[in-house]
Coordinates of C-alpha atoms in Angstrom, one line a residue:
Chain A
M9 CA 48.8 238.8 -23.2
A10 CA 47.5 242.3 -24.2
H11 CA 47.0 243.2 -20.8
D12 CA 50.7 242.5 -20.0
V13 CA 52.1 244.6 -22.7
V14 CA 49.8 247.6 -21.8
Q15 CA 51.3 247.3 -18.2
A16 CA 54.7 247.1 -19.7
V17 CA 54.2 250.3 -21.5
A18 CA 52.6 252.0 -18.9
H19 CA 55.6 251.1 -16.6
D20 CA 58.2 252.1 -19.0
F21 CA 56.4 255.4 -20.0
G22 CA 56.2 256.1 -16.2
S23 CA 59.7 255.4 -15.8
A24 CA 61.0 256.8 -18.8
A25 CA 58.9 260.3 -18.2
G26 CA 60.7 260.1 -14.6
G27 CA 57.3 259.4 -12.9
L28 CA 54.1 261.2 -13.2
E29 CA 54.9 263.5 -10.4
S30 CA 57.7 265.0 -12.2
M31 CA 56.1 265.9 -15.6
S32 CA 58.5 268.9 -16.2
E33 CA 61.6 266.8 -16.7
H34 CA 62.4 265.9 -20.2
P35 CA 61.6 262.3 -21.0
S36 CA 64.3 259.9 -22.1
Y37 CA 63.8 259.5 -25.9
L38 CA 66.0 256.8 -26.2
R39 CA 64.2 254.8 -23.5
V40 CA 60.9 255.4 -25.0
F41 CA 61.9 254.3 -28.4
L42 CA 63.5 251.3 -27.2
T43 CA 60.1 250.5 -25.6
F44 CA 58.5 251.0 -28.8
A45 CA 60.6 248.7 -30.4
R46 CA 60.3 246.1 -28.0
N47 CA 56.4 246.4 -28.0
S48 CA 56.5 246.4 -31.9
L49 CA 58.6 243.2 -31.5
V50 CA 56.3 241.5 -28.9
R51 CA 53.3 242.2 -31.2
D52 CA 54.9 240.9 -34.4
M53 CA 56.2 237.7 -32.4
T54 CA 52.6 237.0 -31.3
F55 CA 51.7 236.3 -34.7
R56 CA 54.8 234.5 -35.9
T57 CA 53.6 232.8 -39.2
N58 CA 52.1 235.9 -40.1
F59 CA 55.8 237.7 -39.5
L60 CA 57.2 234.8 -41.5
V61 CA 54.8 235.2 -44.5
D62 CA 55.3 239.1 -44.6
V63 CA 59.2 238.5 -44.7
V64 CA 59.1 235.9 -47.2
A65 CA 56.5 238.0 -49.3
S66 CA 59.0 241.1 -49.4
L67 CA 61.9 239.0 -49.9
T68 CA 60.4 237.6 -53.2
W69 CA 59.2 241.0 -54.0
V70 CA 62.5 242.5 -53.8
S71 CA 63.8 239.5 -55.6
M72 CA 61.8 240.0 -58.5
Q73 CA 63.0 243.5 -59.0
L74 CA 66.5 242.2 -58.9
A75 CA 65.5 239.6 -61.5
F76 CA 64.2 242.8 -63.7
Y77 CA 67.1 244.5 -63.5
L78 CA 69.3 241.6 -64.3
L79 CA 67.4 241.1 -67.2
I80 CA 67.8 244.7 -68.4
F81 CA 71.7 244.3 -67.8
A82 CA 71.7 241.1 -70.3
F83 CA 70.8 243.5 -72.9
A84 CA 72.8 246.8 -71.8
P85 CA 76.4 247.0 -70.7
S86 CA 75.5 250.1 -68.8
I87 CA 72.6 252.6 -67.5
G88 CA 73.8 256.3 -67.8
S89 CA 77.6 256.5 -68.7
D90 CA 78.7 255.4 -65.5
W91 CA 76.5 252.4 -64.1
G92 CA 77.4 248.9 -65.2
K93 CA 75.9 245.8 -64.0
Y94 CA 77.7 246.0 -60.6
E95 CA 77.8 249.7 -60.1
F96 CA 73.7 249.7 -60.6
L97 CA 73.6 246.8 -58.1
V98 CA 75.1 249.1 -55.6
F99 CA 72.5 251.6 -56.7
L100 CA 69.7 249.2 -56.2
A101 CA 71.2 248.1 -52.6
T102 CA 71.2 251.6 -51.7
T103 CA 67.7 252.1 -52.9
L104 CA 66.6 249.2 -50.7
L105 CA 68.4 250.2 -47.7
A106 CA 66.8 253.4 -47.6
N107 CA 63.7 252.2 -48.5
S108 CA 63.5 249.7 -45.9
L109 CA 64.7 251.8 -43.1
V110 CA 62.0 254.2 -44.1
G111 CA 59.3 251.4 -44.5
A112 CA 60.3 249.8 -41.2
F113 CA 60.6 252.7 -39.0
F114 CA 58.2 255.5 -40.4
M115 CA 55.6 254.2 -43.0
P116 CA 53.4 252.4 -40.8
N117 CA 53.4 255.4 -38.5
L118 CA 52.9 258.1 -40.9
S119 CA 49.9 256.6 -42.5
E120 CA 48.6 256.2 -39.2
F121 CA 49.1 259.7 -38.4
S122 CA 46.7 260.8 -41.0
E123 CA 44.2 258.3 -39.7
L124 CA 44.8 259.9 -36.5
I125 CA 43.9 263.4 -37.6
R126 CA 41.0 262.0 -39.6
T127 CA 39.3 260.4 -36.7
G128 CA 40.3 262.8 -34.1
H129 CA 42.5 260.1 -32.0
L130 CA 45.4 262.6 -32.3
D131 CA 44.1 264.1 -29.2
F132 CA 45.5 261.2 -27.1
A133 CA 49.1 262.0 -28.5
L134 CA 48.8 265.6 -27.9
L135 CA 48.2 265.0 -24.1
K136 CA 51.6 262.7 -23.9
P137 CA 54.2 264.6 -22.0
I138 CA 56.7 264.0 -25.1
D139 CA 57.2 265.8 -28.2
T140 CA 54.3 264.9 -30.8
Q141 CA 56.3 264.6 -33.7
F142 CA 58.5 262.0 -32.1
L143 CA 55.4 260.1 -30.8
V144 CA 53.5 259.8 -34.0
S145 CA 56.9 258.9 -35.9
F146 CA 58.3 256.0 -33.8
Q147 CA 55.6 254.2 -32.1
R148 CA 55.3 251.1 -34.4
I149 CA 58.3 249.5 -36.3
E150 CA 57.7 247.2 -38.7
W151 CA 60.2 244.4 -38.1
S152 CA 59.4 242.1 -40.9
T153 CA 60.7 245.2 -43.5
L154 CA 64.2 244.8 -42.0
A155 CA 64.8 241.6 -43.8
N156 CA 64.8 243.8 -47.1
F157 CA 67.6 245.5 -45.3
V158 CA 69.5 242.1 -44.6
F159 CA 68.9 241.3 -48.4
A160 CA 70.3 244.8 -49.2
L161 CA 73.2 244.2 -47.2
C162 CA 73.7 240.8 -48.9
L163 CA 73.1 242.4 -52.4
L164 CA 75.8 245.1 -51.6
A165 CA 78.4 242.8 -50.4
F166 CA 77.9 240.6 -53.5
A167 CA 78.2 243.7 -55.6
L168 CA 81.3 245.1 -54.5
V169 CA 83.3 242.2 -54.5
H170 CA 82.7 242.6 -58.2
L171 CA 83.7 246.2 -58.5
E172 CA 86.8 247.1 -60.3
N173 CA 87.6 249.8 -57.5
P174 CA 86.5 248.5 -54.2
P175 CA 85.6 251.2 -51.9
Q176 CA 87.9 252.6 -49.1
A177 CA 87.2 253.4 -45.6
I178 CA 86.3 257.2 -46.2
Q179 CA 83.9 256.0 -48.8
W180 CA 82.2 253.9 -46.4
V181 CA 81.9 256.7 -43.7
L182 CA 80.3 259.0 -46.6
F183 CA 78.0 256.3 -47.6
I184 CA 76.6 255.6 -44.3
V185 CA 76.4 259.5 -43.4
Y186 CA 74.5 259.9 -47.0
V187 CA 72.2 256.9 -46.4
G188 CA 71.1 258.7 -43.1
C189 CA 70.5 261.9 -45.3
G190 CA 68.6 260.0 -47.7
V191 CA 66.4 258.4 -45.1
A192 CA 65.8 261.7 -43.3
M193 CA 64.9 263.7 -46.6
L194 CA 62.2 260.8 -47.5
Y195 CA 60.9 260.9 -43.9
S196 CA 60.7 264.7 -44.4
L197 CA 58.5 264.4 -47.4
M198 CA 56.5 262.1 -45.5
I199 CA 55.4 263.6 -42.7
A200 CA 55.0 266.7 -44.7
L201 CA 52.5 265.0 -47.0
S202 CA 50.6 263.0 -44.0
S203 CA 50.6 266.7 -42.1
A204 CA 48.7 268.0 -44.9
S205 CA 45.8 265.7 -44.2
V206 CA 45.0 268.4 -41.4
W207 CA 43.8 270.7 -44.2
M208 CA 42.7 268.0 -46.7
G209 CA 40.5 265.8 -44.3
R210 CA 41.5 262.7 -46.4
N211 CA 44.5 262.1 -48.6
Q212 CA 44.6 258.8 -50.1
N213 CA 45.7 260.7 -53.5
L214 CA 48.7 262.3 -51.4
Y215 CA 50.0 258.7 -50.6
D216 CA 49.6 257.7 -54.4
F217 CA 51.7 260.8 -54.9
W218 CA 54.4 260.0 -52.4
F219 CA 54.8 256.5 -54.2
Y220 CA 55.0 258.1 -57.6
I221 CA 57.3 260.7 -56.6
T222 CA 59.8 258.3 -54.8
N223 CA 59.5 256.1 -58.1
F224 CA 61.8 258.8 -59.7
S225 CA 64.6 258.2 -57.1
R226 CA 65.0 254.5 -58.0
Y227 CA 67.4 255.1 -61.0
P228 CA 70.5 257.0 -61.7
M229 CA 70.0 260.7 -62.1
E230 CA 72.0 260.6 -65.7
I231 CA 69.2 258.8 -67.1
Y232 CA 67.0 262.2 -67.1
E233 CA 68.3 264.1 -69.8
G234 CA 67.1 266.1 -73.1
P235 CA 64.5 268.7 -73.3
I236 CA 62.1 267.0 -70.6
G237 CA 64.7 264.9 -68.7
T238 CA 67.0 267.9 -67.6
P239 CA 64.3 269.9 -66.3
L240 CA 62.8 266.9 -64.6
R241 CA 66.1 266.2 -63.0
R242 CA 66.4 269.7 -61.8
A243 CA 63.0 269.9 -60.3
F244 CA 63.5 266.5 -58.4
T245 CA 66.9 267.6 -57.2
F246 CA 66.5 271.4 -56.2
V247 CA 62.9 271.5 -55.5
V248 CA 62.0 268.4 -54.1
P249 CA 65.6 266.7 -53.4
I250 CA 64.1 263.0 -53.8
L251 CA 67.1 262.5 -56.8
V252 CA 69.6 263.1 -54.2
V253 CA 68.5 260.6 -51.7
V254 CA 69.9 257.3 -53.4
N255 CA 72.0 259.1 -56.0
V256 CA 74.6 260.8 -53.9
P257 CA 75.3 257.7 -51.4
A258 CA 75.4 255.1 -54.2
R259 CA 77.7 257.1 -56.2
M260 CA 79.9 257.5 -53.2
L261 CA 80.3 253.7 -52.7
A262 CA 80.3 252.8 -56.5
Q263 CA 82.3 255.2 -58.2
P264 CA 86.0 256.6 -57.3
L265 CA 85.6 259.7 -55.3
S266 CA 85.9 262.6 -57.6
A267 CA 86.0 266.4 -57.1
Q268 CA 83.2 267.1 -59.1
N269 CA 80.7 265.5 -56.9
W270 CA 81.2 267.6 -54.0
P271 CA 78.9 270.2 -55.1
L272 CA 76.1 267.7 -55.1
A273 CA 77.3 266.2 -52.1
G274 CA 77.4 269.5 -50.2
F275 CA 74.1 270.4 -51.6
A276 CA 72.5 266.9 -50.2
I277 CA 73.4 268.1 -46.6
L278 CA 71.9 271.3 -47.0
A279 CA 68.8 269.6 -48.6
T280 CA 68.6 267.3 -45.5
A281 CA 68.7 270.1 -43.2
G282 CA 66.1 272.1 -45.2
S283 CA 63.9 269.2 -45.5
L284 CA 64.0 268.2 -41.8
L285 CA 63.3 271.9 -40.7
G286 CA 60.4 272.6 -43.3
S287 CA 58.8 269.5 -42.5
R288 CA 58.9 270.3 -38.9
W289 CA 57.4 273.8 -39.5
M290 CA 54.8 272.2 -41.7
F291 CA 54.1 269.5 -38.8
V292 CA 53.9 272.5 -36.2
R293 CA 51.6 274.3 -38.4
A294 CA 49.3 271.5 -39.0
L295 CA 49.0 271.1 -35.2
A296 CA 48.0 274.6 -34.9
S297 CA 45.3 274.0 -37.3
Y298 CA 44.1 270.9 -35.8
R299 CA 40.6 270.5 -34.6
S300 CA 39.8 267.6 -33.1
A301 CA 37.2 265.3 -35.1
S302 CA 35.6 263.8 -31.9
S303 CA 32.0 264.4 -31.1
Chain B
M20 CA 13.2 237.4 -69.1
Y21 CA 12.1 241.2 -69.1
A22 CA 12.0 241.3 -65.0
R23 CA 15.5 239.7 -65.0
L24 CA 16.7 242.2 -67.7
L25 CA 15.3 244.9 -65.4
T26 CA 17.1 243.5 -62.4
W27 CA 20.2 243.7 -64.2
W28 CA 19.9 247.1 -65.3
T29 CA 18.7 248.4 -61.9
I30 CA 22.1 246.9 -60.5
L31 CA 24.0 248.3 -63.2
R32 CA 22.7 252.1 -62.6
I33 CA 23.2 251.5 -58.8
C34 CA 26.9 250.8 -59.3
L35 CA 27.2 253.6 -61.9
E36 CA 26.0 256.0 -59.8
E37 CA 28.1 255.0 -56.5
R38 CA 31.0 254.9 -58.7
L39 CA 30.7 258.6 -60.1
V40 CA 30.5 260.1 -56.6
Y41 CA 34.2 261.1 -56.6
R42 CA 34.9 261.7 -60.1
G43 CA 37.2 264.6 -59.7
D44 CA 39.6 262.7 -57.5
F45 CA 39.3 259.9 -59.9
A46 CA 40.5 261.7 -62.9
L47 CA 43.4 263.1 -61.2
G48 CA 44.3 259.7 -60.0
T49 CA 44.2 258.2 -63.3
L50 CA 46.6 260.9 -64.7
M51 CA 49.1 260.2 -61.6
R52 CA 49.1 256.5 -62.8
F53 CA 51.1 257.5 -65.8
L54 CA 53.9 259.1 -63.6
P55 CA 55.8 256.0 -63.2
F56 CA 55.7 255.6 -66.9
I57 CA 57.8 258.8 -67.3
T58 CA 60.7 256.8 -65.5
Q59 CA 60.3 253.8 -67.7
I60 CA 60.7 255.9 -70.8
F61 CA 64.1 257.3 -69.4
L62 CA 65.2 253.8 -68.3
W63 CA 64.7 252.3 -71.6
S64 CA 66.1 255.3 -73.6
A65 CA 69.2 254.7 -71.4
V66 CA 69.1 251.1 -72.1
F67 CA 69.0 251.8 -75.9
A68 CA 71.3 254.4 -75.8
A69 CA 73.7 251.8 -74.4
R70 CA 73.1 249.6 -77.3
D71 CA 73.5 252.0 -79.8
Q72 CA 69.8 251.8 -81.0
S73 CA 70.0 248.3 -82.0
P74 CA 66.6 246.5 -81.5
L75 CA 66.2 244.2 -78.5
R76 CA 64.6 241.0 -79.3
G77 CA 62.7 242.6 -82.0
Y78 CA 61.7 245.5 -80.1
S79 CA 62.8 249.0 -81.3
Y80 CA 63.2 251.9 -78.8
N81 CA 59.8 253.6 -80.1
E82 CA 58.0 250.1 -80.0
M83 CA 59.2 249.1 -76.4
I84 CA 57.6 252.6 -75.3
A85 CA 54.5 252.0 -77.5
Y86 CA 54.3 248.6 -75.7
L87 CA 54.4 249.9 -72.3
L88 CA 52.0 252.6 -72.9
L89 CA 49.6 250.2 -74.2
T90 CA 50.0 248.0 -71.5
N91 CA 48.0 250.5 -69.4
I92 CA 45.2 250.0 -71.6
S93 CA 45.2 246.3 -71.5
R94 CA 45.5 246.4 -67.5
A95 CA 42.5 249.0 -67.4
F96 CA 40.7 246.3 -68.6
S97 CA 42.1 243.2 -66.9
S98 CA 43.0 244.7 -63.5
M99 CA 40.2 244.1 -60.8
P100 CA 41.3 246.1 -57.9
G101 CA 39.7 244.6 -54.5
L102 CA 37.6 242.1 -56.2
A103 CA 39.1 238.8 -54.4
S104 CA 39.7 240.6 -51.2
S105 CA 36.2 241.9 -50.9
I106 CA 34.8 238.3 -51.8
A107 CA 36.7 236.8 -49.0
Q108 CA 35.9 239.6 -46.5
Q109 CA 32.3 239.1 -47.3
I110 CA 32.6 235.1 -46.7
R111 CA 34.4 236.2 -43.5
N112 CA 31.9 238.7 -42.0
G113 CA 28.8 236.8 -43.3
E114 CA 27.8 239.4 -45.9
I115 CA 27.6 236.6 -48.3
K116 CA 24.2 235.4 -46.6
K117 CA 22.5 238.1 -48.5
F118 CA 23.1 236.1 -51.6
L119 CA 21.6 233.0 -50.1
I120 CA 18.2 234.7 -49.5
Q121 CA 17.9 237.2 -52.4
P122 CA 17.0 236.1 -55.9
I123 CA 20.3 237.4 -57.1
D124 CA 23.3 235.5 -58.1
L125 CA 26.7 236.3 -56.4
I126 CA 28.9 236.2 -59.5
G127 CA 26.7 238.2 -61.9
F128 CA 26.0 240.8 -59.4
L129 CA 29.8 241.1 -58.9
L130 CA 30.5 240.9 -62.7
L131 CA 27.7 243.6 -63.3
A132 CA 29.3 245.8 -60.4
R133 CA 32.6 245.4 -62.1
V134 CA 31.3 246.3 -65.3
A135 CA 29.8 249.4 -64.0
H136 CA 33.2 250.3 -62.3
K137 CA 35.0 249.8 -65.4
V138 CA 32.4 252.0 -67.8
V139 CA 32.8 254.9 -65.2
Y140 CA 36.5 254.4 -65.4
Y141 CA 36.7 254.5 -68.9
V142 CA 34.5 257.5 -69.2
V143 CA 36.3 259.4 -66.5
A144 CA 39.9 258.3 -67.6
L145 CA 39.3 258.8 -71.5
A146 CA 40.6 262.5 -71.1
P147 CA 43.8 261.6 -69.3
F148 CA 44.4 258.4 -71.5
A149 CA 43.8 260.6 -74.8
L150 CA 46.2 263.4 -73.4
V151 CA 49.1 261.0 -72.5
F152 CA 48.4 259.1 -76.0
Y153 CA 48.4 262.4 -77.9
L154 CA 51.8 263.8 -76.1
A155 CA 53.2 260.2 -76.9
R156 CA 51.9 259.8 -80.6
G157 CA 55.4 260.0 -82.0
F158 CA 56.2 256.4 -80.7
F159 CA 53.3 254.9 -82.7
S160 CA 53.9 254.0 -86.4
G161 CA 50.2 254.4 -87.1
W162 CA 47.0 252.6 -86.6
P163 CA 46.9 248.6 -87.2
D164 CA 44.4 247.3 -90.1
V165 CA 40.7 246.5 -89.1
T166 CA 41.4 242.7 -88.4
T167 CA 44.3 243.4 -86.2
M168 CA 41.9 246.1 -84.4
L169 CA 39.2 243.9 -83.9
A170 CA 41.4 241.1 -82.7
F171 CA 42.7 243.4 -80.2
L172 CA 39.3 244.6 -78.9
V173 CA 38.1 240.9 -78.6
S174 CA 41.4 240.1 -76.6
L175 CA 40.7 243.1 -74.4
V176 CA 37.4 242.1 -73.7
M177 CA 38.7 238.7 -72.8
A178 CA 41.3 240.1 -70.8
F179 CA 38.6 241.7 -68.9
L180 CA 36.7 238.6 -68.1
L181 CA 39.6 236.4 -67.6
G182 CA 41.0 238.9 -65.0
F183 CA 37.3 238.9 -63.3
F184 CA 36.8 235.2 -63.1
L185 CA 40.5 234.5 -62.0
E186 CA 40.1 236.9 -59.1
A187 CA 36.6 235.5 -58.3
T188 CA 38.0 232.0 -58.1
I189 CA 40.7 233.4 -55.7
G190 CA 38.1 235.1 -53.6
M191 CA 36.1 232.0 -53.4
V192 CA 39.1 230.3 -51.8
G193 CA 38.1 232.2 -48.9
F194 CA 35.2 229.8 -48.1
W195 CA 37.9 227.2 -47.2
F196 CA 40.9 229.5 -45.8
L197 CA 39.0 232.8 -44.7
E198 CA 42.0 234.7 -45.4
V199 CA 43.4 235.0 -49.1
S200 CA 45.5 238.0 -48.9
S201 CA 48.9 235.6 -49.0
L202 CA 47.3 233.8 -52.2
L203 CA 46.5 237.1 -53.6
F204 CA 49.9 238.5 -53.0
V205 CA 51.3 235.6 -54.9
Y206 CA 48.8 236.2 -57.6
Q207 CA 49.6 240.0 -58.0
L208 CA 53.7 239.2 -57.8
F209 CA 52.8 237.2 -61.0
S210 CA 50.8 239.3 -62.6
F211 CA 53.2 242.5 -62.1
F212 CA 56.2 240.6 -63.3
L213 CA 54.9 238.3 -65.7
S214 CA 51.8 239.5 -67.0
G215 CA 54.0 241.9 -69.5
Q216 CA 53.2 245.3 -67.5
M217 CA 56.9 245.8 -66.6
F218 CA 58.4 244.6 -69.9
P219 CA 57.3 242.6 -73.1
I220 CA 57.7 238.9 -72.1
D221 CA 59.1 237.8 -75.3
I222 CA 62.3 239.6 -74.1
L223 CA 62.8 237.0 -71.5
P224 CA 65.3 234.0 -72.0
S225 CA 63.5 231.4 -74.0
A226 CA 63.5 228.6 -71.3
A227 CA 61.5 231.2 -68.9
R228 CA 59.3 232.5 -71.8
A229 CA 58.1 228.9 -72.5
A230 CA 57.2 228.3 -68.8
V231 CA 55.7 232.0 -69.0
D232 CA 53.4 230.9 -71.9
L233 CA 51.8 228.1 -69.7
L234 CA 50.3 230.6 -67.5
P235 CA 47.0 232.7 -67.7
V236 CA 48.5 236.0 -66.6
P237 CA 50.3 237.2 -70.1
Y238 CA 46.9 237.2 -71.4
L239 CA 45.9 240.1 -68.9
A240 CA 48.4 242.3 -70.2
Y241 CA 51.0 241.0 -72.8
F242 CA 48.8 239.5 -75.1
P243 CA 46.3 242.3 -76.4
V244 CA 49.2 244.7 -76.6
A245 CA 51.3 242.1 -78.8
V246 CA 48.1 241.8 -81.1
F247 CA 47.8 245.5 -81.4
L248 CA 51.5 245.9 -82.3
G249 CA 51.2 242.9 -85.0
K250 CA 53.7 240.7 -82.9
V251 CA 51.0 238.2 -83.2
Q252 CA 49.5 237.3 -86.7
G253 CA 47.7 234.5 -88.7
T254 CA 47.5 231.5 -87.1
A255 CA 49.4 232.4 -83.9
L256 CA 46.8 234.9 -83.4
A257 CA 44.0 232.7 -83.9
W258 CA 45.4 230.2 -81.5
G259 CA 46.3 232.8 -78.8
L260 CA 42.7 233.9 -78.8
L261 CA 41.4 230.6 -78.5
V262 CA 44.2 230.1 -75.7
Q263 CA 43.0 233.0 -74.1
A264 CA 39.1 231.9 -74.5
G265 CA 40.1 228.8 -73.1
W266 CA 41.3 230.4 -69.8
V267 CA 38.6 232.5 -69.5
V268 CA 36.1 229.5 -69.8
L269 CA 38.3 227.4 -67.2
F270 CA 38.3 230.4 -64.5
M271 CA 34.6 230.8 -65.2
V272 CA 34.0 227.3 -64.6
A273 CA 36.3 227.2 -61.5
S274 CA 34.7 230.2 -60.0
R275 CA 31.0 228.7 -60.3
V276 CA 32.3 225.3 -59.0
A277 CA 34.2 226.8 -56.1
L278 CA 31.2 229.2 -55.2
H279 CA 28.9 226.0 -55.5
R280 CA 31.0 224.0 -53.3
G281 CA 31.9 226.8 -51.0
L282 CA 28.3 227.7 -50.2
I283 CA 27.6 224.0 -49.4
R284 CA 30.5 224.2 -46.7
Y285 CA 29.6 227.8 -45.4
S286 CA 28.0 228.1 -42.2
G287 CA 26.7 231.3 -41.1
F288 CA 26.2 232.5 -37.4
G289 CA 24.5 235.4 -35.8
G290 CA 23.0 238.3 -37.4

C-alpha cells in the first residue's frame, strides 16, 4: 500500500515537473497540489475509523463552543453594540470557516516545518525542484478538519435565515474575498512564527503564542475598549492584524454595508499583502540562515 | 520505614531537579497562559454592559472575573498534563515492565513525580500569578475568613488528588485498549466545559446544572473557587467536601483495581 503511494507520488512528481530531464521548466503547482491532496486523502482513508473519530471529536468540540455562546446570549441580548445572537453566530461561523481552512491546509504542515528545521530534514525539501515555501506549506492536508468547515457553513445558513437584513450578492462576494484575506493573514503569521525556529532551535512557546494571539480574534473588536482595550485593539489591528481576520468578513455579511467600514476594509487588503510579503521575506531569510542539523 | 521514606525522598528529589532544567521557559509559559484571560475579561465586560450591570445568576461583574481568575489556581492543582497518555504509552511500549521487577509502586511513583512537578510549578509560577492577581486586585472584595480559607485549601488538595487518580485510572484503561487518546479527549472535553473553567456552572439552566452536579469534573475547578467566593457555606460546604472526598476515594480505588487487574492481563515481549 505504502509502496503504491510512493510510486504514485514519484510518478506525479515526475510528470508534474515535466520529467526529470527538463528540470528548468516550471512545475505545475496546481497538479502538485492536487497530488498532495489525493495522497493525504489516501492516507486518511487508510485509517478510516481514526478519521471518523477525528471528525466526531472536532465536531463535538465546536458544538460545545456553540453551546457556550448560546449560554452567553441567554443572559445578554448583544455583545458590543451591533452583535445580537444571530449576528454573532455569523461571526462565529466566520471564525470557524477561517480556522478550519487554516487547520486543514496549513497547521499540520507548518508544525512539521519547525520539526524539519530542528532535525535537518529540510535538506530534502530544499533539493526538490519546486518552491520550498510551497512545498512545506501544502504537503499534507488534514481532511478531517474540513468537517468543521461544513459545520460552519450549516451554522452560517441557520444564522442568516434569522437575520433581519439578509445579505445581498455583493456582500457574499466581499465575504468570500475577505475570508480568503483572513486565511492568508493567519497563514503568514504561522509561517513567520515557524520560520523563527531557524534562529531559536526549538519553539514550543512560539506555538502556544500563536494559539494565544489568535484567541484575540474570536470576538468582535468592539468589545476591546477602555484604557487597556483600545490600545490592545489598535495593536491587534495595525501591528499584528489578527483582529481584522474575522471582524472584516463577518461584518460584511452580518451587518448592512456602510461607508464607515471602508477604511478598515481597505486596510485589510493592505494588511493581507503586507503579511504575505513580510512572511515571504522572513521565510527566505530563514532559509538563508538554515544550517542543516544532520550529522 | 526509614528505607521507604528515603526511597520516596530520592524519587522526589530526582523529579524536582528534572523539572527545574527549563525554568525560564516555564515562567514565560505561565505568564502567557493568562493571555486568553484578557479576552475573557472583555467578553464578560461586554455581557454585563448589555445587561446594564445587573448580576447574572448571583454573579456581579467583579465576582465573575474573580471567579475566572481563581479557576486558574484550581486548575493549577487539578490539571495533570500528559499523565494518562504517558501511562498508556508505557503500557504500549513495555516500559511498565520495570515497575514489575523494581520494588517501587507505580502509582506511588507517579504521584510523587506529580507532586514534584506541581511544587516546582508553584515555585516558578508564584511570581507570574502574584503579578496577575496584584493587577486584578480590584475585582476582589477582600480575603475570606479563616474557615473558608481552610476549606478552600482542603478542596484544592483534594482537587489535585482527584485530578491525579482520575487521569491515572484513564491511563490504566490502556491495559485493555492500548490507545486511550479518544477516551482522554472525551474527558478533556468534559473537563474543559463542565469543570467550570470556562464559566461558573451555576449559570447553567437548572436541569443541566443538576446533571453536571452528578459528575466528578466540577470538583476539579468550580468547587474550590465557589468555596473561596463564599458561594458554598455551612452544611452545603461540609457536604461538598464530603462528596469531593468520595470521588477521590472512588478513583483511588479504581486506579488500584485497574492496575492490579491490568498487570494480570499484561504480557510483555522482547527486551
